Amino acid sequence: MMKNTWKRFLVLGMAAAMALGMTGCGNSKKNEDTIILGYIGPLTGESAIWGQVESNTVQMLVDETNSKGGILGKQVELKIYDNRGDAVETTNAARKALQNDGVIAFIGPDSSSCAIALDEVCGEYKVPHITTTGTNYKVTQREEDGSVRPYAFRICLSDPQLGDIMGGYAFDKLGYKKIAILYEISSEYSLGITQNFTEAFESKGGQIVIAEAYKTGDVDFRAQLSKIKENGDFDALMIPANYKEVGLIAKQARSLGIEAPFLGVDAWMMQDLFEIAQEEVQGAVFPCAMDTNSPDLQEFKAAFQKRWDMDPDKAGTDAYLAYDCYELIRYAIEKAGSADPEKIRDEMEKAKDVPCLTSVISINPETHNPIRTASIFKIEGDKFVNLDQYRFE
């Protein structure tokens, strides 16, 4: 009786092992034949426009790549995950992608908080990821000591880079000596740029004469603007904020009689800004990673419009930065000659002079920030006019 029982256990065990082996072989075979990339971003909720545009861009590029034979002779599969703009949802999606779906590299997400959350998972599984528009320095560097996060990269300019650019340009090129600032105290994006702008501007001999803060969700800025106006002695008002807040601030500032020109940040690069406050933002100057009106972008823009029946510029620069992310990952895979995540990470860190859509891009191995061109824009009518072109490290 006992012998027969053990025989049955042995047979069942061998059958289970064979089944597991067959399942493993099936997954292994798919991974051998397919390179699986992941996109994480907001596909629903208030931020959905950015996630939709970015994921649509990457899907277009994957389809184009496959039509030309894939990467390393393998077809590419894109897995798309909706994080709803939430850090916890990002973590959940990343674990599913890595445990169940075989993703070997991620593009996205678009926000700094979600990108930092993604890195906690990617660092554990040793899989590289690259953010499209997560600008906070903590996306790629640890807050406690500034050391680089090994698996985190960015394609956009960081907050320190944006602040340094605008602070230097305001003093050196625009000739401003005294600046007022209105910033969002509960936004790391706004705080980071404010800090670096202040340091860069003051290091050149400029003076921040007054800095007033507001909270996320505020729509009435007249109290802060009245204090700024009372100071009176400033050449320009710096507003490191998203375009919706900028539109409201600009209208209220002008209604209070503040006539000083505005300085801004890359989040101003949204056509919807003109629907809120076109007249009031005339003459404003701000930096951005690229010129969306560049002739080099028009072919892609037309193809995107045709495929998805939407203008990529509705989401600012996100489509173009998602394109650059994909190109950098493809370069790293081809350079590594492998779809192994660790080898891809190594090649991303060493990337030098990679021809992407918006710029030739290198990666600074000490910060994992891009070394790329950046543009300074001025608002004229309903256009963002390119004033200058720079290359920043």
GROMACS .gro file of C-alpha atoms in nm:
model
  393
    1MET     CA    1   0.000   0.000   0.000
    2MET     CA    2   0.275   0.244   0.102
    3LYS     CA    3   0.487   0.148  -0.201
    4ASN     CA    4   0.197   0.224  -0.435
    5THR     CA    5   0.136   0.556  -0.261
    6TRP     CA    6   0.499   0.659  -0.306
    7LYS     CA    7   0.485   0.551  -0.668
    8ARG     CA    8   0.180   0.768  -0.723
    9PHE     CA    9   0.356   1.064  -0.555
   10LEU     CA   10   0.662   1.003  -0.772
   11VAL     CA   11   0.457   0.994  -1.091
   12LEU     CA   12   0.262   1.306  -0.993
   13GLY     CA   13   0.583   1.486  -0.901
   14MET     CA   14   0.747   1.400  -1.232
   15ALA     CA   15   0.437   1.514  -1.419
   16ALA     CA   16   0.432   1.844  -1.229
   17ALA     CA   17   0.801   1.898  -1.299
   18MET     CA   18   0.747   1.831  -1.667
   19ALA     CA   19   0.455   2.072  -1.674
   20LEU     CA   20   0.662   2.343  -1.506
   21GLY     CA   21   0.946   2.273  -1.742
   22MET     CA   22   0.720   2.306  -2.041
   23THR     CA   23   0.577   2.631  -1.905
   24GLY     CA   24   0.925   2.762  -1.842
   25CYS     CA   25   1.035   2.664  -2.191
   26GLY     CA   26   0.735   2.844  -2.336
   27ASN     CA   27   0.818   3.168  -2.155
   28SER     CA   28   1.185   3.130  -2.233
   29LYS     CA   29   1.109   3.077  -2.601
   30LYS     CA   30   0.896   3.391  -2.610
   31ASN     CA   31   1.168   3.592  -2.434
   32GLU     CA   32   1.424   3.456  -2.678
   33ASP     CA   33   1.216   3.564  -2.978
   34THR     CA   34   1.069   3.887  -2.838
   35ILE     CA   35   1.205   4.197  -2.668
   36ILE     CA   36   0.943   4.318  -2.423
   37LEU     CA   37   0.943   4.687  -2.332
   38GLY     CA   38   0.713   4.855  -2.084
   39TYR     CA   39   0.549   5.196  -2.081
   40ILE     CA   40   0.410   5.329  -1.751
   41GLY     CA   41   0.210   5.652  -1.737
   42PRO     CA   42  -0.132   5.807  -1.675
   43LEU     CA   43  -0.389   5.680  -1.923
   44THR     CA   44  -0.686   5.788  -1.710
   45GLY     CA   45  -0.747   6.082  -1.478
   46GLU     CA   46  -0.647   6.448  -1.502
   47SER     CA   47  -0.304   6.372  -1.648
   48ALA     CA   48  -0.429   6.126  -1.911
   49ILE     CA   49  -0.338   6.344  -2.212
   50TRP     CA   50   0.033   6.307  -2.133
   51GLY     CA   51   0.021   5.931  -2.088
   52GLN     CA   52  -0.188   5.882  -2.400
   53VAL     CA   53   0.045   6.086  -2.617
   54GLU     CA   54   0.357   5.918  -2.479
   55SER     CA   55   0.225   5.562  -2.509
   56ASN     CA   56   0.093   5.633  -2.860
   57THR     CA   57   0.437   5.759  -2.960
   58VAL     CA   58   0.617   5.453  -2.829
   59GLN     CA   59   0.362   5.220  -2.990
   60MET     CA   60   0.421   5.390  -3.326
   61LEU     CA   61   0.795   5.343  -3.291
   62VAL     CA   62   0.762   4.979  -3.188
   63ASP     CA   63   0.541   4.908  -3.488
   64GLU     CA   64   0.788   5.084  -3.718
   65THR     CA   65   1.079   4.892  -3.568
   66ASN     CA   66   0.902   4.559  -3.619
   67SER     CA   67   0.819   4.644  -3.978
   68LYS     CA   68   1.192   4.685  -4.038
   69GLY     CA   69   1.293   4.356  -3.876
   70GLY     CA   70   1.290   4.446  -3.508
   71ILE     CA   71   1.595   4.487  -3.282
   72LEU     CA   72   1.877   4.228  -3.301
   73GLY     CA   73   1.651   4.033  -3.535
   74LYS     CA   74   1.380   4.006  -3.268
   75GLN     CA   75   1.031   4.152  -3.267
   76VAL     CA   76   0.954   4.412  -3.002
   77GLU     CA   77   0.643   4.393  -2.787
   78LEU     CA   78   0.516   4.693  -2.592
   79LYS     CA   79   0.328   4.644  -2.266
   80ILE     CA   80   0.137   4.955  -2.156
   81TYR     CA   81   0.044   5.015  -1.791
   82ASP     CA   82  -0.186   5.284  -1.651
   83ASN     CA   83  -0.055   5.431  -1.325
   84ARG     CA   84  -0.333   5.695  -1.307
   85GLY     CA   85  -0.064   5.944  -1.210
   86ASP     CA   86  -0.021   5.771  -0.874
   87ALA     CA   87   0.301   5.645  -0.711
   88VAL     CA   88   0.138   5.337  -0.552
   89GLU     CA   89  -0.025   5.239  -0.883
   90THR     CA   90   0.316   5.280  -1.047
   91THR     CA   91   0.472   5.035  -0.801
   92ASN     CA   92   0.191   4.782  -0.850
   93ALA     CA   93   0.214   4.804  -1.229
   94ALA     CA   94   0.592   4.767  -1.224
   95ARG     CA   95   0.581   4.452  -1.011
   96LYS     CA   96   0.326   4.297  -1.246
   97ALA     CA   97   0.536   4.392  -1.547
   98LEU     CA   98   0.853   4.241  -1.403
   99GLN     CA   99   0.710   3.933  -1.234
  100ASN     CA  100   0.456   3.829  -1.499
  101ASP     CA  101   0.524   4.005  -1.828
  102GLY     CA  102   0.901   3.984  -1.874
  103VAL     CA  103   0.963   4.357  -1.930
  104ILE     CA  104   1.335   4.432  -1.972
  105ALA     CA  105   1.323   4.815  -1.971
  106PHE     CA  106   1.068   5.089  -1.902
  107ILE     CA  107   0.983   5.419  -2.066
  108GLY     CA  108   0.805   5.663  -1.834
  109PRO     CA  109   0.647   5.769  -1.619
  110ASP     CA  110   0.601   6.140  -1.679
  111SER     CA  111   0.608   6.269  -1.319
  112SER     CA  112   0.896   6.278  -1.074
  113SER     CA  113   0.710   6.120  -0.782
  114CYS     CA  114   0.602   5.824  -0.995
  115ALA     CA  115   0.948   5.787  -1.148
  116ILE     CA  116   1.101   5.769  -0.799
  117ALA     CA  117   0.844   5.506  -0.700
  118LEU     CA  118   0.927   5.307  -1.014
  119ASP     CA  119   1.296   5.311  -0.927
  120GLU     CA  120   1.230   5.139  -0.595
  121VAL     CA  121   1.100   4.839  -0.791
  122CYS     CA  122   1.345   4.859  -1.081
  123GLY     CA  123   1.638   4.881  -0.840
  124GLU     CA  124   1.519   4.562  -0.672
  125TYR     CA  125   1.483   4.375  -1.003
  126LYS     CA  126   1.785   4.546  -1.169
  127VAL     CA  127   1.591   4.676  -1.470
  128PRO     CA  128   1.659   5.018  -1.628
  129HIS     CA  129   1.393   5.287  -1.670
  130ILE     CA  130   1.396   5.632  -1.827
  131THR     CA  131   1.152   5.912  -1.747
  132THR     CA  132   1.013   6.138  -2.015
  133THR     CA  133   0.943   6.454  -1.811
  134GLY     CA  134   1.031   6.373  -1.449
  135THR     CA  135   1.253   6.672  -1.378
  136ASN     CA  136   1.325   6.646  -1.003
  137TYR     CA  137   1.689   6.566  -0.934
  138LYS     CA  138   1.585   6.284  -0.697
  139VAL     CA  139   1.459   6.082  -0.995
  140THR     CA  140   1.818   5.987  -1.078
  141GLN     CA  141   2.009   6.082  -0.762
  142ARG     CA  142   1.957   5.993  -0.397
  143GLU     CA  143   1.859   6.279  -0.169
  144GLU     CA  144   2.081   6.177   0.121
  145ASP     CA  145   2.418   6.184  -0.058
  146GLY     CA  146   2.358   6.276  -0.423
  147SER     CA  147   2.476   5.935  -0.545
  148VAL     CA  148   2.332   5.815  -0.873
  149ARG     CA  149   2.043   5.568  -0.881
  150PRO     CA  150   2.197   5.290  -1.095
  151TYR     CA  151   1.886   5.199  -1.296
  152ALA     CA  152   1.720   5.542  -1.327
  153PHE     CA  153   1.770   5.774  -1.626
  154ARG     CA  154   1.602   6.081  -1.767
  155ILE     CA  155   1.576   6.229  -2.117
  156CYS     CA  156   1.443   6.574  -2.017
  157LEU     CA  157   1.636   6.852  -1.848
  158SER     CA  158   1.639   6.827  -1.468
  159ASP     CA  159   1.510   7.098  -1.232
  160PRO     CA  160   1.867   7.203  -1.147
  161GLN     CA  161   1.947   7.230  -1.517
  162LEU     CA  162   1.630   7.432  -1.588
  163GLY     CA  163   1.692   7.664  -1.294
  164ASP     CA  164   2.056   7.715  -1.386
  165ILE     CA  165   1.965   7.787  -1.746
  166MET     CA  166   1.699   8.045  -1.669
  167GLY     CA  167   1.897   8.211  -1.390
  168GLY     CA  168   2.201   8.252  -1.610
  169TYR     CA  169   2.005   8.365  -1.913
  170ALA     CA  170   1.804   8.622  -1.715
  171PHE     CA  171   2.121   8.787  -1.588
  172ASP     CA  172   2.362   8.743  -1.880
  173LYS     CA  173   2.133   8.781  -2.181
  174LEU     CA  174   1.826   8.969  -2.062
  175GLY     CA  175   2.021   9.201  -1.834
  176TYR     CA  176   1.790   9.159  -1.535
  177LYS     CA  177   1.940   9.245  -1.196
  178LYS     CA  178   1.639   9.211  -0.963
  179ILE     CA  179   1.379   8.934  -0.978
  180ALA     CA  180   1.055   8.854  -0.791
  181ILE     CA  181   0.938   8.493  -0.769
  182LEU     CA  182   0.594   8.337  -0.719
  183TYR     CA  183   0.625   7.961  -0.665
  184GLU     CA  184   0.420   7.659  -0.558
  185ILE     CA  185   0.537   7.559  -0.210
  186SER     CA  186   0.390   7.207  -0.223
  187SER     CA  187   0.545   7.119  -0.561
  188GLU     CA  188   0.897   6.974  -0.569
  189TYR     CA  189   0.915   7.077  -0.935
  190SER     CA  190   0.849   7.442  -0.850
  191LEU     CA  191   1.064   7.435  -0.536
  192GLY     CA  192   1.360   7.274  -0.713
  193ILE     CA  193   1.362   7.521  -1.000
  194THR     CA  194   1.317   7.814  -0.761
  195GLN     CA  195   1.618   7.705  -0.559
  196ASN     CA  196   1.847   7.655  -0.856
  197PHE     CA  197   1.728   7.968  -1.033
  198THR     CA  198   1.799   8.169  -0.717
  199GLU     CA  199   2.145   8.018  -0.673
  200ALA     CA  200   2.239   8.072  -1.038
  201PHE     CA  201   2.102   8.426  -1.052
  202GLU     CA  202   2.258   8.537  -0.724
  203SER     CA  203   2.594   8.377  -0.809
  204LYS     CA  204   2.617   8.618  -1.103
  205GLY     CA  205   2.536   8.920  -0.887
  206GLY     CA  206   2.159   8.929  -0.925
  207GLN     CA  207   1.913   8.978  -0.639
  208ILE     CA  208   1.587   8.799  -0.555
  209VAL     CA  209   1.396   9.090  -0.401
  210ILE     CA  210   1.087   8.895  -0.293
  211ALA     CA  211   0.963   8.536  -0.314
  212GLU     CA  212   0.599   8.453  -0.241
  213ALA     CA  213   0.443   8.105  -0.227
  214TYR     CA  214   0.103   7.947  -0.292
  215LYS     CA  215  -0.039   7.598  -0.236
  216THR     CA  216  -0.139   7.335  -0.488
  217GLY     CA  217  -0.499   7.387  -0.595
  218ASP     CA  218  -0.502   7.763  -0.532
  219VAL     CA  219  -0.677   7.971  -0.797
  220ASP     CA  220  -0.664   8.314  -0.633
  221PHE     CA  221  -0.312   8.458  -0.619
  222ARG     CA  222  -0.400   8.821  -0.562
  223ALA     CA  223  -0.277   8.831  -0.200
  224GLN     CA  224   0.072   8.712  -0.302
  225LEU     CA  225   0.076   8.931  -0.612
  226SER     CA  226  -0.025   9.237  -0.408
  227LYS     CA  227   0.278   9.183  -0.180
  228ILE     CA  228   0.499   9.148  -0.485
  229LYS     CA  229   0.357   9.466  -0.634
  230GLU     CA  230   0.413   9.657  -0.310
  231ASN     CA  231   0.782   9.574  -0.336
  232GLY     CA  232   0.783   9.727  -0.681
  233ASP     CA  233   1.157   9.715  -0.741
  234PHE     CA  234   1.208   9.420  -0.976
  235ASP     CA  235   1.286   9.369  -1.345
  236ALA     CA  236   1.081   9.052  -1.401
  237LEU     CA  237   0.851   8.806  -1.226
  238MET     CA  238   0.964   8.442  -1.231
  239ILE     CA  239   0.675   8.190  -1.222
  240PRO     CA  240   0.800   7.828  -1.204
  241ALA     CA  241   0.457   7.666  -1.248
  242ASN     CA  242   0.240   7.461  -1.482
  243TYR     CA  243   0.059   7.641  -1.761
  244LYS     CA  244  -0.284   7.642  -1.591
  245GLU     CA  245  -0.156   7.827  -1.285
  246VAL     CA  246   0.057   8.051  -1.506
  247GLY     CA  247  -0.248   8.162  -1.703
  248LEU     CA  248  -0.439   8.256  -1.388
  249ILE     CA  249  -0.138   8.426  -1.229
  250ALA     CA  250  -0.066   8.626  -1.544
  251LYS     CA  251  -0.425   8.753  -1.570
  252GLN     CA  252  -0.441   8.849  -1.203
  253ALA     CA  253  -0.096   9.012  -1.209
  254ARG     CA  254  -0.189   9.233  -1.503
  255SER     CA  255  -0.525   9.322  -1.347
  256LEU     CA  256  -0.338   9.442  -1.036
  257GLY     CA  257  -0.115   9.662  -1.249
  258ILE     CA  258   0.202   9.451  -1.248
  259GLU     CA  259   0.364   9.531  -1.582
  260ALA     CA  260   0.699   9.353  -1.542
  261PRO     CA  261   0.780   9.078  -1.794
  262PHE     CA  262   0.739   8.714  -1.694
  263LEU     CA  263   1.002   8.440  -1.679
  264GLY     CA  264   0.895   8.076  -1.687
  265VAL     CA  265   0.983   7.710  -1.720
  266ASP     CA  266   0.937   7.425  -1.967
  267ALA     CA  267   0.585   7.347  -1.841
  268TRP     CA  268   0.471   7.666  -2.015
  269MET     CA  269   0.516   7.495  -2.354
  270MET     CA  270   0.144   7.420  -2.396
  271GLN     CA  271  -0.083   7.569  -2.660
  272ASP     CA  272  -0.366   7.562  -2.403
  273LEU     CA  273  -0.188   7.845  -2.221
  274PHE     CA  274  -0.311   8.081  -2.491
  275GLU     CA  275  -0.672   7.986  -2.425
  276ILE     CA  276  -0.632   8.109  -2.068
  277ALA     CA  277  -0.414   8.419  -2.098
  278GLN     CA  278  -0.269   8.487  -2.442
  279GLU     CA  279  -0.257   8.865  -2.414
  280GLU     CA  280  -0.116   8.865  -2.063
  281VAL     CA  281   0.180   8.632  -2.132
  282GLN     CA  282   0.313   8.819  -2.434
  283GLY     CA  283   0.690   8.864  -2.418
  284ALA     CA  284   0.741   8.595  -2.153
  285VAL     CA  285   1.068   8.400  -2.176
  286PHE     CA  286   1.131   8.039  -2.068
  287PRO     CA  287   1.363   7.742  -2.139
  288CYS     CA  288   1.265   7.408  -2.289
  289ALA     CA  289   1.445   7.097  -2.405
  290MET     CA  290   1.341   7.147  -2.767
  291ASP     CA  291   1.164   7.358  -3.025
  292THR     CA  292   0.843   7.177  -3.121
  293ASN     CA  293   0.829   7.388  -3.438
  294SER     CA  294   1.166   7.258  -3.557
  295PRO     CA  295   1.163   7.124  -3.916
  296ASP     CA  296   1.326   6.807  -3.781
  297LEU     CA  297   1.006   6.718  -3.593
  298GLN     CA  298   0.749   6.779  -3.864
  299GLU     CA  299   0.759   6.437  -4.029
  300PHE     CA  300   0.694   6.263  -3.700
  301LYS     CA  301   0.427   6.517  -3.606
  302ALA     CA  302   0.239   6.453  -3.931
  303ALA     CA  303   0.264   6.074  -3.891
  304PHE     CA  304   0.137   6.095  -3.533
  305GLN     CA  305  -0.154   6.315  -3.638
  306LYS     CA  306  -0.247   6.075  -3.916
  307ARG     CA  307  -0.233   5.761  -3.700
  308TRP     CA  308  -0.398   5.890  -3.382
  309ASP     CA  309  -0.606   6.181  -3.513
  310MET     CA  310  -0.462   6.416  -3.249
  311ASP     CA  311  -0.198   6.687  -3.234
  312PRO     CA  312   0.100   6.574  -3.026
  313ASP     CA  313   0.162   6.934  -2.925
  314LYS     CA  314  -0.153   6.922  -2.712
  315ALA     CA  315   0.069   6.748  -2.457
  316GLY     CA  316   0.358   6.991  -2.490
  317THR     CA  317   0.690   6.815  -2.547
  318ASP     CA  318   0.591   6.472  -2.413
  319ALA     CA  319   0.558   6.296  -2.748
  320TYR     CA  320   0.902   6.409  -2.862
  321LEU     CA  321   1.069   6.317  -2.534
  322ALA     CA  322   0.903   5.973  -2.541
  323TYR     CA  323   1.052   5.931  -2.889
  324ASP     CA  324   1.397   6.018  -2.754
  325CYS     CA  325   1.354   5.769  -2.467
  326TYR     CA  326   1.278   5.490  -2.711
  327GLU     CA  327   1.575   5.577  -2.930
  328LEU     CA  328   1.812   5.571  -2.633
  329ILE     CA  329   1.685   5.231  -2.519
  330ARG     CA  330   1.704   5.090  -2.872
  331TYR     CA  331   2.060   5.222  -2.903
  332ALA     CA  332   2.155   5.057  -2.573
  333ILE     CA  333   2.007   4.720  -2.674
  334GLU     CA  334   2.186   4.725  -3.008
  335LYS     CA  335   2.511   4.841  -2.848
  336ALA     CA  336   2.487   4.566  -2.585
  337GLY     CA  337   2.398   4.307  -2.849
  338SER     CA  338   2.161   4.168  -2.591
  339ALA     CA  339   1.822   4.217  -2.428
  340ASP     CA  340   1.974   4.155  -2.084
  341PRO     CA  341   1.858   4.443  -1.855
  342GLU     CA  342   2.194   4.483  -1.681
  343LYS     CA  343   2.381   4.509  -2.010
  344ILE     CA  344   2.124   4.758  -2.141
  345ARG     CA  345   2.170   4.965  -1.826
  346ASP     CA  346   2.546   4.970  -1.873
  347GLU     CA  347   2.517   5.093  -2.231
  348MET     CA  348   2.262   5.360  -2.136
  349GLU     CA  349   2.503   5.493  -1.876
  350LYS     CA  350   2.786   5.507  -2.133
  351ALA     CA  351   2.568   5.652  -2.412
  352LYS     CA  352   2.750   5.919  -2.608
  353ASP     CA  353   2.630   6.129  -2.901
  354VAL     CA  354   2.320   5.921  -2.970
  355PRO     CA  355   2.119   6.072  -3.259
  356CYS     CA  356   1.763   6.104  -3.126
  357LEU     CA  357   1.466   6.298  -3.261
  358THR     CA  358   1.515   6.629  -3.079
  359SER     CA  359   1.889   6.635  -3.015
  360VAL     CA  360   2.211   6.440  -3.016
  361ILE     CA  361   2.212   6.304  -2.661
  362SER     CA  362   2.476   6.174  -2.424
  363ILE     CA  363   2.428   6.060  -2.064
  364ASN     CA  364   2.629   6.200  -1.774
  365PRO     CA  365   2.731   5.883  -1.585
  366GLU     CA  366   2.753   6.073  -1.254
  367THR     CA  367   2.394   6.203  -1.262
  368HIS     CA  368   2.220   6.001  -1.537
  369ASN     CA  369   2.099   6.337  -1.672
  370PRO     CA  370   2.111   6.403  -2.045
  371ILE     CA  371   2.373   6.618  -2.210
  372ARG     CA  372   2.160   6.774  -2.482
  373THR     CA  373   2.060   7.094  -2.653
  374ALA     CA  374   1.806   7.326  -2.493
  375SER     CA  375   1.619   7.624  -2.629
  376ILE     CA  376   1.512   7.960  -2.489
  377PHE     CA  377   1.168   8.071  -2.604
  378LYS     CA  378   0.976   8.397  -2.614
  379ILE     CA  379   0.597   8.414  -2.646
  380GLU     CA  380   0.487   8.620  -2.946
  381GLY     CA  381   0.119   8.608  -3.040
  382ASP     CA  382   0.016   8.244  -3.022
  383LYS     CA  383   0.368   8.118  -3.098
  384PHE     CA  384   0.668   8.005  -2.897
  385VAL     CA  385   0.955   8.175  -3.078
  386ASN     CA  386   1.301   8.022  -3.041
  387LEU     CA  387   1.549   8.287  -2.926
  388ASP     CA  388   1.861   8.085  -2.849
  389GLN     CA  389   1.999   7.732  -2.859
  390TYR     CA  390   2.222   7.591  -2.586
  391ARG     CA  391   2.386   7.264  -2.496
  392PHE     CA  392   2.394   7.196  -2.123
  393GLU     CA  393   2.554   6.925  -1.909
   0.00000   0.00000   0.00000
